[in-house]
Amino acid sequence: MLGHHVAVCVWRLLCDQLPAAPADPAAGDAVAELYDAYSALLLYSGSCSPQTYATVIRARMKARHPAFSGTWARDYEQVSELLGRFRPFAGERVKRALKTNRLVHMTVAKRLVPQGKSLLRESGMDPTRTVDTDRDRFDEFFGVDRAEVCRHEFADQLADRVRLVLDDLAERPDPVRYDNADVARLQDALPDLLDRLVSFTTRKVTP
Ligand code: HEM
């Protein structure tokens, strides 16, 4: 839950930086770093055992809806759309971060769901037809309340959750080890990436 909350904040920050990224190399670098933060958060969110994932997390998602899916995350939908526009201009650093993000997602998916199918694919529903009730279901499941907040409020809410993740990691280090060097590097980088996240809330954004 906590990992998803911080990921939602990272997606919001990506939506701030992506429109400026084609013309502004600093925004492009921010996109690469924010994607790395999202990748590291995928590893944190997916750090439970496959058994806990199957019997507690996936079971609760399936009970909420048999096709429950990450594609229902409205903030990530926006990220995907903005990324589509930015992609032709993306430099090597961003391309590497995107490639690693796909690798991390699939590594987590393979570890937690070894037979390999998402609930959405298992349900046979059309993965391209997301409607507002799906998006609302995602928000409700993960306890996301939407309201207009000022930048300071957003930064405070992010900082509180970053603190909770850092405390959790200090008390209970992630026991999972990955063979792939890129995946292991991001797992180790999570505390540093989190420490830097709040600084993105004060960066210049395109109106
Ligand atoms: C651990 C935290 C996870 C987060 C935060 C997360 C997030 C997301 C998001 C935002 C999407 C939509 C965009 C995209 O395609 O990247 C997505 C799609 C997807 N995820 Fe995950 N995911 C997680 C875990 C998993 C796991 C354990 C599986 C294993 C089956 C999985 C399998 C998939 C698949 C196959 C898709 C493509 C669409 C679909 O078939 O539902 N993910 N996920």
PDB file of C-alpha atoms and ligand atoms in Angstrom:
ATOM      1  CA  MET A   1       0.000   0.000   0.000  1.00  0.00           C
ATOM      2  CA  LEU A   2       2.758   2.402   1.030  1.00  0.00           C
ATOM      3  CA  GLY A   3       4.857   1.556  -2.038  1.00  0.00           C
ATOM      4  CA  HIS A   4       1.875   2.269  -4.285  1.00  0.00           C
ATOM      5  CA  HIS A   5       1.185   5.594  -2.545  1.00  0.00           C
ATOM      6  CA  VAL A   6       4.725   6.796  -3.220  1.00  0.00           C
ATOM      7  CA  ALA A   7       4.535   5.429  -6.793  1.00  0.00           C
ATOM      8  CA  VAL A   8       1.373   7.498  -7.377  1.00  0.00           C
ATOM      9  CA  CYS A   9       3.300  10.603  -6.219  1.00  0.00           C
ATOM     10  CA  VAL A  10       6.193   9.712  -8.558  1.00  0.00           C
ATOM     11  CA  TRP A  11       3.739   9.394 -11.467  1.00  0.00           C
ATOM     12  CA  ARG A  12       2.394  12.896 -10.619  1.00  0.00           C
ATOM     13  CA  LEU A  13       5.962  14.237 -10.624  1.00  0.00           C
ATOM     14  CA  LEU A  14       6.580  12.547 -13.999  1.00  0.00           C
ATOM     15  CA  CYS A  15       3.463  14.293 -15.354  1.00  0.00           C
ATOM     16  CA  ASP A  16       5.035  17.601 -14.235  1.00  0.00           C
ATOM     17  CA  GLN A  17       8.387  16.964 -15.919  1.00  0.00           C
ATOM     18  CA  LEU A  18       7.421  15.116 -19.132  1.00  0.00           C
ATOM     19  CA  PRO A  19       5.879  18.062 -21.056  1.00  0.00           C
ATOM     20  CA  ALA A  20       9.118  20.078 -20.676  1.00  0.00           C
ATOM     21  CA  ALA A  21      11.446  17.148 -21.372  1.00  0.00           C
ATOM     22  CA  PRO A  22      11.654  17.390 -25.222  1.00  0.00           C
ATOM     23  CA  ALA A  23      13.211  20.887 -25.025  1.00  0.00           C
ATOM     24  CA  ASP A  24      14.856  20.881 -21.597  1.00  0.00           C
ATOM     25  CA  PRO A  25      17.668  18.371 -20.857  1.00  0.00           C
ATOM     26  CA  ALA A  26      17.284  18.944 -17.077  1.00  0.00           C
ATOM     27  CA  ALA A  27      13.642  17.819 -17.296  1.00  0.00           C
ATOM     28  CA  GLY A  28      14.793  14.809 -19.384  1.00  0.00           C
ATOM     29  CA  ASP A  29      17.250  13.873 -16.625  1.00  0.00           C
ATOM     30  CA  ALA A  30      14.459  14.283 -14.057  1.00  0.00           C
ATOM     31  CA  VAL A  31      12.278  11.879 -16.073  1.00  0.00           C
ATOM     32  CA  ALA A  32      15.094   9.286 -16.071  1.00  0.00           C
ATOM     33  CA  GLU A  33      15.618   9.606 -12.320  1.00  0.00           C
ATOM     34  CA  LEU A  34      11.883   9.504 -11.544  1.00  0.00           C
ATOM     35  CA  TYR A  35      11.531   6.353 -13.654  1.00  0.00           C
ATOM     36  CA  ASP A  36      14.378   4.794 -11.665  1.00  0.00           C
ATOM     37  CA  ALA A  37      12.542   5.764  -8.455  1.00  0.00           C
ATOM     38  CA  TYR A  38       9.373   4.092  -9.805  1.00  0.00           C
ATOM     39  CA  SER A  39      11.386   0.952 -10.697  1.00  0.00           C
ATOM     40  CA  ALA A  40      12.884   0.828  -7.186  1.00  0.00           C
ATOM     41  CA  LEU A  41       9.379   1.258  -5.720  1.00  0.00           C
ATOM     42  CA  LEU A  42       8.125  -1.665  -7.824  1.00  0.00           C
ATOM     43  CA  LEU A  43      10.794  -3.780  -6.107  1.00  0.00           C
ATOM     44  CA  TYR A  44       9.748  -2.454  -2.695  1.00  0.00           C
ATOM     45  CA  SER A  45       6.018  -2.980  -3.387  1.00  0.00           C
ATOM     46  CA  GLY A  46       6.775  -6.476  -4.657  1.00  0.00           C
ATOM     47  CA  SER A  47       9.083  -7.513  -1.813  1.00  0.00           C
ATOM     48  CA  CYS A  48       6.610  -9.862  -0.081  1.00  0.00           C
ATOM     49  CA  SER A  49       6.800 -13.650  -0.572  1.00  0.00           C
ATOM     50  CA  PRO A  50       5.014 -15.209  -3.577  1.00  0.00           C
ATOM     51  CA  GLN A  51       2.785 -16.993  -1.061  1.00  0.00           C
ATOM     52  CA  THR A  52       1.719 -13.750   0.646  1.00  0.00           C
ATOM     53  CA  TYR A  53       1.162 -12.174  -2.758  1.00  0.00           C
ATOM     54  CA  ALA A  54      -1.086 -15.060  -3.861  1.00  0.00           C
ATOM     55  CA  THR A  55      -3.059 -15.531  -0.658  1.00  0.00           C
ATOM     56  CA  VAL A  56      -3.351 -11.957   0.618  1.00  0.00           C
ATOM     57  CA  ILE A  57      -2.658  -9.291  -2.022  1.00  0.00           C
ATOM     58  CA  ARG A  58      -3.737 -10.908  -5.287  1.00  0.00           C
ATOM     59  CA  ALA A  59      -6.653 -12.593  -3.536  1.00  0.00           C
ATOM     60  CA  ARG A  60      -7.888  -9.214  -2.230  1.00  0.00           C
ATOM     61  CA  MET A  61      -7.499  -7.601  -5.660  1.00  0.00           C
ATOM     62  CA  LYS A  62      -9.348 -10.496  -7.300  1.00  0.00           C
ATOM     63  CA  ALA A  63     -12.144 -10.269  -4.704  1.00  0.00           C
ATOM     64  CA  ARG A  64     -12.467  -6.549  -5.535  1.00  0.00           C
ATOM     65  CA  HIS A  65     -12.663  -7.354  -9.257  1.00  0.00           C
ATOM     66  CA  PRO A  66     -11.565 -10.477 -11.207  1.00  0.00           C
ATOM     67  CA  ALA A  67      -9.732  -8.333 -13.784  1.00  0.00           C
ATOM     68  CA  PHE A  68      -8.097  -5.901 -11.294  1.00  0.00           C
ATOM     69  CA  SER A  69      -5.168  -4.261 -13.083  1.00  0.00           C
ATOM     70  CA  GLY A  70      -2.383  -1.674 -12.848  1.00  0.00           C
ATOM     71  CA  THR A  71      -3.661  -0.359 -16.199  1.00  0.00           C
ATOM     72  CA  TRP A  72      -6.472   1.244 -14.127  1.00  0.00           C
ATOM     73  CA  ALA A  73      -4.028   3.640 -12.440  1.00  0.00           C
ATOM     74  CA  ARG A  74      -5.185   7.009 -13.835  1.00  0.00           C
ATOM     75  CA  ASP A  75      -1.905   8.781 -13.086  1.00  0.00           C
ATOM     76  CA  TYR A  76       0.074   6.126 -14.957  1.00  0.00           C
ATOM     77  CA  GLU A  77      -2.311   6.447 -17.905  1.00  0.00           C
ATOM     78  CA  GLN A  78      -1.318  10.119 -18.084  1.00  0.00           C
ATOM     79  CA  VAL A  79       2.361   9.219 -17.782  1.00  0.00           C
ATOM     80  CA  SER A  80       1.996   6.786 -20.720  1.00  0.00           C
ATOM     81  CA  GLU A  81       0.284   9.386 -22.871  1.00  0.00           C
ATOM     82  CA  LEU A  82       2.903  12.079 -22.141  1.00  0.00           C
ATOM     83  CA  LEU A  83       5.692   9.564 -22.581  1.00  0.00           C
ATOM     84  CA  GLY A  84       4.361   8.671 -26.031  1.00  0.00           C
ATOM     85  CA  ARG A  85       4.831  12.328 -27.059  1.00  0.00           C
ATOM     86  CA  PHE A  86       8.275  12.610 -25.458  1.00  0.00           C
ATOM     87  CA  ARG A  87       9.667   9.266 -26.665  1.00  0.00           C
ATOM     88  CA  PRO A  88      11.018  10.512 -30.072  1.00  0.00           C
ATOM     89  CA  PHE A  89      13.158  13.063 -28.174  1.00  0.00           C
ATOM     90  CA  ALA A  90      14.292  10.795 -25.340  1.00  0.00           C
ATOM     91  CA  GLY A  91      18.056  10.560 -24.777  1.00  0.00           C
ATOM     92  CA  GLU A  92      20.090   7.511 -23.807  1.00  0.00           C
ATOM     93  CA  ARG A  93      19.563   8.009 -20.063  1.00  0.00           C
ATOM     94  CA  VAL A  94      15.777   8.005 -20.373  1.00  0.00           C
ATOM     95  CA  LYS A  95      15.801   5.050 -22.788  1.00  0.00           C
ATOM     96  CA  ARG A  96      17.907   3.058 -20.309  1.00  0.00           C
ATOM     97  CA  ALA A  97      15.572   3.944 -17.401  1.00  0.00           C
ATOM     98  CA  LEU A  98      12.508   2.859 -19.425  1.00  0.00           C
ATOM     99  CA  LYS A  99      14.147  -0.405 -20.474  1.00  0.00           C
ATOM    100  CA  THR A 100      15.137  -1.158 -16.873  1.00  0.00           C
ATOM    101  CA  ASN A 101      11.609  -0.306 -15.691  1.00  0.00           C
ATOM    102  CA  ARG A 102      10.163  -2.952 -18.022  1.00  0.00           C
ATOM    103  CA  LEU A 103      12.777  -5.457 -16.867  1.00  0.00           C
ATOM    104  CA  VAL A 104      12.037  -4.724 -13.176  1.00  0.00           C
ATOM    105  CA  HIS A 105       8.255  -4.975 -13.642  1.00  0.00           C
ATOM    106  CA  MET A 106       8.546  -8.312 -15.408  1.00  0.00           C
ATOM    107  CA  THR A 107      11.119  -9.585 -12.871  1.00  0.00           C
ATOM    108  CA  VAL A 108       8.735  -8.770 -10.000  1.00  0.00           C
ATOM    109  CA  ALA A 109       5.809 -10.262 -11.943  1.00  0.00           C
ATOM    110  CA  LYS A 110       7.728 -13.490 -12.627  1.00  0.00           C
ATOM    111  CA  ARG A 111       8.813 -13.883  -8.996  1.00  0.00           C
ATOM    112  CA  LEU A 112       5.359 -13.224  -7.529  1.00  0.00           C
ATOM    113  CA  VAL A 113       3.222 -14.891 -10.205  1.00  0.00           C
ATOM    114  CA  PRO A 114       5.463 -17.635 -11.636  1.00  0.00           C
ATOM    115  CA  GLN A 115       2.719 -18.981 -13.902  1.00  0.00           C
ATOM    116  CA  GLY A 116       2.902 -15.557 -15.477  1.00  0.00           C
ATOM    117  CA  LYS A 117      -0.550 -14.107 -16.174  1.00  0.00           C
ATOM    118  CA  SER A 118      -2.066 -10.894 -14.805  1.00  0.00           C
ATOM    119  CA  LEU A 119      -5.630 -10.961 -13.416  1.00  0.00           C
ATOM    120  CA  LEU A 120      -6.686  -8.842 -16.384  1.00  0.00           C
ATOM    121  CA  ARG A 121      -5.310 -11.376 -18.902  1.00  0.00           C
ATOM    122  CA  GLU A 122      -6.665 -14.300 -16.886  1.00  0.00           C
ATOM    123  CA  SER A 123     -10.146 -12.730 -16.875  1.00  0.00           C
ATOM    124  CA  GLY A 124     -10.176 -12.510 -20.675  1.00  0.00           C
ATOM    125  CA  MET A 125     -11.441  -8.907 -20.543  1.00  0.00           C
ATOM    126  CA  ASP A 126     -10.301  -6.439 -23.205  1.00  0.00           C
ATOM    127  CA  PRO A 127      -7.141  -4.822 -21.707  1.00  0.00           C
ATOM    128  CA  THR A 128      -7.577  -1.657 -23.797  1.00  0.00           C
ATOM    129  CA  ARG A 129     -11.080  -0.769 -22.543  1.00  0.00           C
ATOM    130  CA  THR A 130     -10.526   0.987 -19.221  1.00  0.00           C
ATOM    131  CA  VAL A 131     -13.526   2.959 -17.956  1.00  0.00           C
ATOM    132  CA  ASP A 132     -13.902   5.406 -15.055  1.00  0.00           C
ATOM    133  CA  THR A 133     -15.372   2.778 -12.711  1.00  0.00           C
ATOM    134  CA  ASP A 134     -12.132   0.755 -13.168  1.00  0.00           C
ATOM    135  CA  ARG A 135     -10.037   3.831 -12.388  1.00  0.00           C
ATOM    136  CA  ASP A 136     -12.172   4.566  -9.304  1.00  0.00           C
ATOM    137  CA  ARG A 137     -11.802   0.957  -8.178  1.00  0.00           C
ATOM    138  CA  PHE A 138      -8.006   1.257  -8.338  1.00  0.00           C
ATOM    139  CA  ASP A 139      -8.080   4.462  -6.264  1.00  0.00           C
ATOM    140  CA  GLU A 140     -10.456   2.961  -3.731  1.00  0.00           C
ATOM    141  CA  PHE A 141      -8.427  -0.252  -3.354  1.00  0.00           C
ATOM    142  CA  PHE A 142      -5.198   1.627  -2.719  1.00  0.00           C
ATOM    143  CA  GLY A 143      -6.819   4.318  -0.544  1.00  0.00           C
ATOM    144  CA  VAL A 144      -6.122   7.196  -2.945  1.00  0.00           C
ATOM    145  CA  ASP A 145      -8.296  10.265  -2.258  1.00  0.00           C
ATOM    146  CA  ARG A 146      -8.225  12.879  -4.994  1.00  0.00           C
ATOM    147  CA  ALA A 147      -8.439  16.598  -4.251  1.00  0.00           C
ATOM    148  CA  GLU A 148      -6.698  19.757  -5.426  1.00  0.00           C
ATOM    149  CA  VAL A 149      -3.768  20.402  -3.121  1.00  0.00           C
ATOM    150  CA  CYS A 150      -1.038  23.033  -3.223  1.00  0.00           C
ATOM    151  CA  ARG A 151       2.573  22.081  -3.888  1.00  0.00           C
ATOM    152  CA  HIS A 152       3.478  22.325  -0.165  1.00  0.00           C
ATOM    153  CA  GLU A 153       0.694  19.942   0.822  1.00  0.00           C
ATOM    154  CA  PHE A 154       1.764  17.506  -1.903  1.00  0.00           C
ATOM    155  CA  ALA A 155       5.406  17.740  -0.737  1.00  0.00           C
ATOM    156  CA  ASP A 156       4.358  17.138   2.902  1.00  0.00           C
ATOM    157  CA  GLN A 157       2.277  14.089   2.013  1.00  0.00           C
ATOM    158  CA  LEU A 158       5.126  12.695  -0.098  1.00  0.00           C
ATOM    159  CA  ALA A 159       7.746  13.403   2.591  1.00  0.00           C
ATOM    160  CA  ASP A 160       5.623  11.644   5.254  1.00  0.00           C
ATOM    161  CA  ARG A 161       5.361   8.521   3.132  1.00  0.00           C
ATOM    162  CA  VAL A 162       9.036   8.583   2.122  1.00  0.00           C
ATOM    163  CA  ARG A 163       9.897   8.690   5.853  1.00  0.00           C
ATOM    164  CA  LEU A 164       7.658   5.649   6.476  1.00  0.00           C
ATOM    165  CA  VAL A 165       9.344   3.647   3.685  1.00  0.00           C
ATOM    166  CA  LEU A 166      12.835   4.586   4.919  1.00  0.00           C
ATOM    167  CA  ASP A 167      11.913   3.607   8.504  1.00  0.00           C
ATOM    168  CA  ASP A 168      10.415   0.343   7.264  1.00  0.00           C
ATOM    169  CA  LEU A 169      13.554  -0.478   5.233  1.00  0.00           C
ATOM    170  CA  ALA A 170      15.815   0.369   8.195  1.00  0.00           C
ATOM    171  CA  GLU A 171      13.832  -1.938  10.465  1.00  0.00           C
ATOM    172  CA  ARG A 172      13.132  -4.702   7.943  1.00  0.00           C
ATOM    173  CA  PRO A 173      15.645  -4.701   5.054  1.00  0.00           C
ATOM    174  CA  ASP A 174      14.264  -6.203   1.837  1.00  0.00           C
ATOM    175  CA  PRO A 175      15.139  -9.929   2.068  1.00  0.00           C
ATOM    176  CA  VAL A 176      14.754 -10.576  -1.688  1.00  0.00           C
ATOM    177  CA  ARG A 177      17.960 -10.878  -3.776  1.00  0.00           C
ATOM    178  CA  TYR A 178      18.047 -10.547  -7.561  1.00  0.00           C
ATOM    179  CA  ASP A 179      20.685 -12.016  -9.893  1.00  0.00           C
ATOM    180  CA  ASN A 180      20.347  -9.286 -12.491  1.00  0.00           C
ATOM    181  CA  ALA A 181      22.829  -6.442 -11.812  1.00  0.00           C
ATOM    182  CA  ASP A 182      20.503  -3.658 -13.070  1.00  0.00           C
ATOM    183  CA  VAL A 183      17.657  -4.870 -10.860  1.00  0.00           C
ATOM    184  CA  ALA A 184      19.934  -5.290  -7.800  1.00  0.00           C
ATOM    185  CA  ARG A 185      21.405  -1.799  -8.384  1.00  0.00           C
ATOM    186  CA  LEU A 186      17.969  -0.169  -8.247  1.00  0.00           C
ATOM    187  CA  GLN A 187      16.989  -2.139  -5.172  1.00  0.00           C
ATOM    188  CA  ASP A 188      20.106  -0.820  -3.395  1.00  0.00           C
ATOM    189  CA  ALA A 189      19.513   2.712  -4.704  1.00  0.00           C
ATOM    190  CA  LEU A 190      15.970   2.996  -3.258  1.00  0.00           C
ATOM    191  CA  PRO A 191      16.894   4.986  -0.090  1.00  0.00           C
ATOM    192  CA  ASP A 192      18.933   7.544  -2.105  1.00  0.00           C
ATOM    193  CA  LEU A 193      16.263   7.856  -4.784  1.00  0.00           C
ATOM    194  CA  LEU A 194      13.605   8.367  -2.099  1.00  0.00           C
ATOM    195  CA  ASP A 195      15.723  10.965  -0.295  1.00  0.00           C
ATOM    196  CA  ARG A 196      15.844  13.017  -3.489  1.00  0.00           C
ATOM    197  CA  LEU A 197      12.155  12.702  -4.390  1.00  0.00           C
ATOM    198  CA  VAL A 198      10.881  15.652  -2.376  1.00  0.00           C
ATOM    199  CA  SER A 199      13.332  17.976  -4.197  1.00  0.00           C
ATOM    200  CA  PHE A 200      11.352  17.346  -7.422  1.00  0.00           C
ATOM    201  CA  THR A 201       8.252  18.966  -5.924  1.00  0.00           C
ATOM    202  CA  THR A 202       9.886  22.406  -6.078  1.00  0.00           C
ATOM    203  CA  ARG A 203      11.280  22.119  -9.613  1.00  0.00           C
ATOM    204  CA  LYS A 204      10.113  24.377 -12.388  1.00  0.00           C
ATOM    205  CA  VAL A 205       7.257  22.850 -14.416  1.00  0.00           C
ATOM    206  CA  THR A 206       5.620  23.754 -17.703  1.00  0.00           C
ATOM    207  CA  PRO A 207       2.177  25.332 -17.024  1.00  0.00           C
TER     208      PRO A 207
HETATM  209  C1  HEM B   1       4.304  -4.833  -7.245  1.00  0.00           C
HETATM  210  C2  HEM B   1       3.691  -3.770  -7.669  1.00  0.00           C
HETATM  211  C3  HEM B   1       3.157  -3.556  -9.050  1.00  0.00           C
HETATM  212  C4  HEM B   1       2.875  -2.324  -9.554  1.00  0.00           C
HETATM  213  C5  HEM B   1       3.076  -0.967  -8.864  1.00  0.00           C
HETATM  214  C6  HEM B   1       2.380  -2.535 -10.895  1.00  0.00           C
HETATM  215  C7  HEM B   1       1.939  -1.518 -11.724  1.00  0.00           C
HETATM  216  C8  HEM B   1       1.434  -1.686 -12.976  1.00  0.00           C
HETATM  217  C9  HEM B   1       0.976  -0.623 -13.851  1.00  0.00           C
HETATM  218  C10 HEM B   1       0.962   0.862 -13.503  1.00  0.00           C
HETATM  219  C11 HEM B   1       0.587  -1.183 -15.007  1.00  0.00           C
HETATM  220  C12 HEM B   1       0.022  -0.461 -16.247  1.00  0.00           C
HETATM  221  C13 HEM B   1       1.119   0.086 -17.111  1.00  0.00           C
HETATM  222  C14 HEM B   1       2.175  -0.901 -17.539  1.00  0.00           C
HETATM  223  O1  HEM B   1       1.884  -1.777 -18.386  1.00  0.00           O
HETATM  224  O2  HEM B   1       3.296  -0.784 -17.007  1.00  0.00           O
HETATM  225  C15 HEM B   1       0.780  -2.609 -14.900  1.00  0.00           C
HETATM  226  C16 HEM B   1       0.510  -3.522 -15.892  1.00  0.00           C
HETATM  227  C17 HEM B   1       0.794  -4.853 -15.819  1.00  0.00           C
HETATM  228  N1  HEM B   1       1.284  -5.529 -14.723  1.00  0.00           N
HETATM  229 FE1  HEM B   1       1.870  -4.703 -12.962  1.00  0.00          FE
HETATM  230  N2  HEM B   1       2.393  -3.876 -11.182  1.00  0.00           N
HETATM  231  C18 HEM B   1       2.848  -4.551 -10.088  1.00  0.00           C
HETATM  232  C19 HEM B   1       2.959  -5.915  -9.959  1.00  0.00           C
HETATM  233  C20 HEM B   1       2.672  -6.822 -10.948  1.00  0.00           C
HETATM  234  C21 HEM B   1       2.696  -8.256 -10.767  1.00  0.00           C
HETATM  235  C22 HEM B   1       3.045  -9.008  -9.486  1.00  0.00           C
HETATM  236  C23 HEM B   1       2.349  -8.800 -11.957  1.00  0.00           C
HETATM  237  C24 HEM B   1       2.229 -10.262 -12.220  1.00  0.00           C
HETATM  238  C25 HEM B   1       1.314 -10.802 -12.968  1.00  0.00           C
HETATM  239  C26 HEM B   1       2.129  -7.713 -12.892  1.00  0.00           C
HETATM  240  C27 HEM B   1       1.800  -7.858 -14.234  1.00  0.00           C
HETATM  241  C28 HEM B   1       1.413  -6.852 -15.058  1.00  0.00           C
HETATM  242  C29 HEM B   1       1.004  -7.032 -16.464  1.00  0.00           C
HETATM  243  C30 HEM B   1       1.025  -8.340 -17.264  1.00  0.00           C
HETATM  244  C31 HEM B   1       0.610  -5.783 -16.923  1.00  0.00           C
HETATM  245  C32 HEM B   1       0.056  -5.443 -18.327  1.00  0.00           C
HETATM  246  C33 HEM B   1      -1.436  -5.222 -18.251  1.00  0.00           C
HETATM  247  C34 HEM B   1      -2.189  -6.377 -17.659  1.00  0.00           C
HETATM  248  O3  HEM B   1      -2.144  -7.497 -18.207  1.00  0.00           O
HETATM  249  O4  HEM B   1      -2.844  -6.170 -16.577  1.00  0.00           O
HETATM  250  N3  HEM B   1       2.328  -6.535 -12.239  1.00  0.00           N
HETATM  251  N4  HEM B   1       1.285  -2.885 -13.641  1.00  0.00           N
END
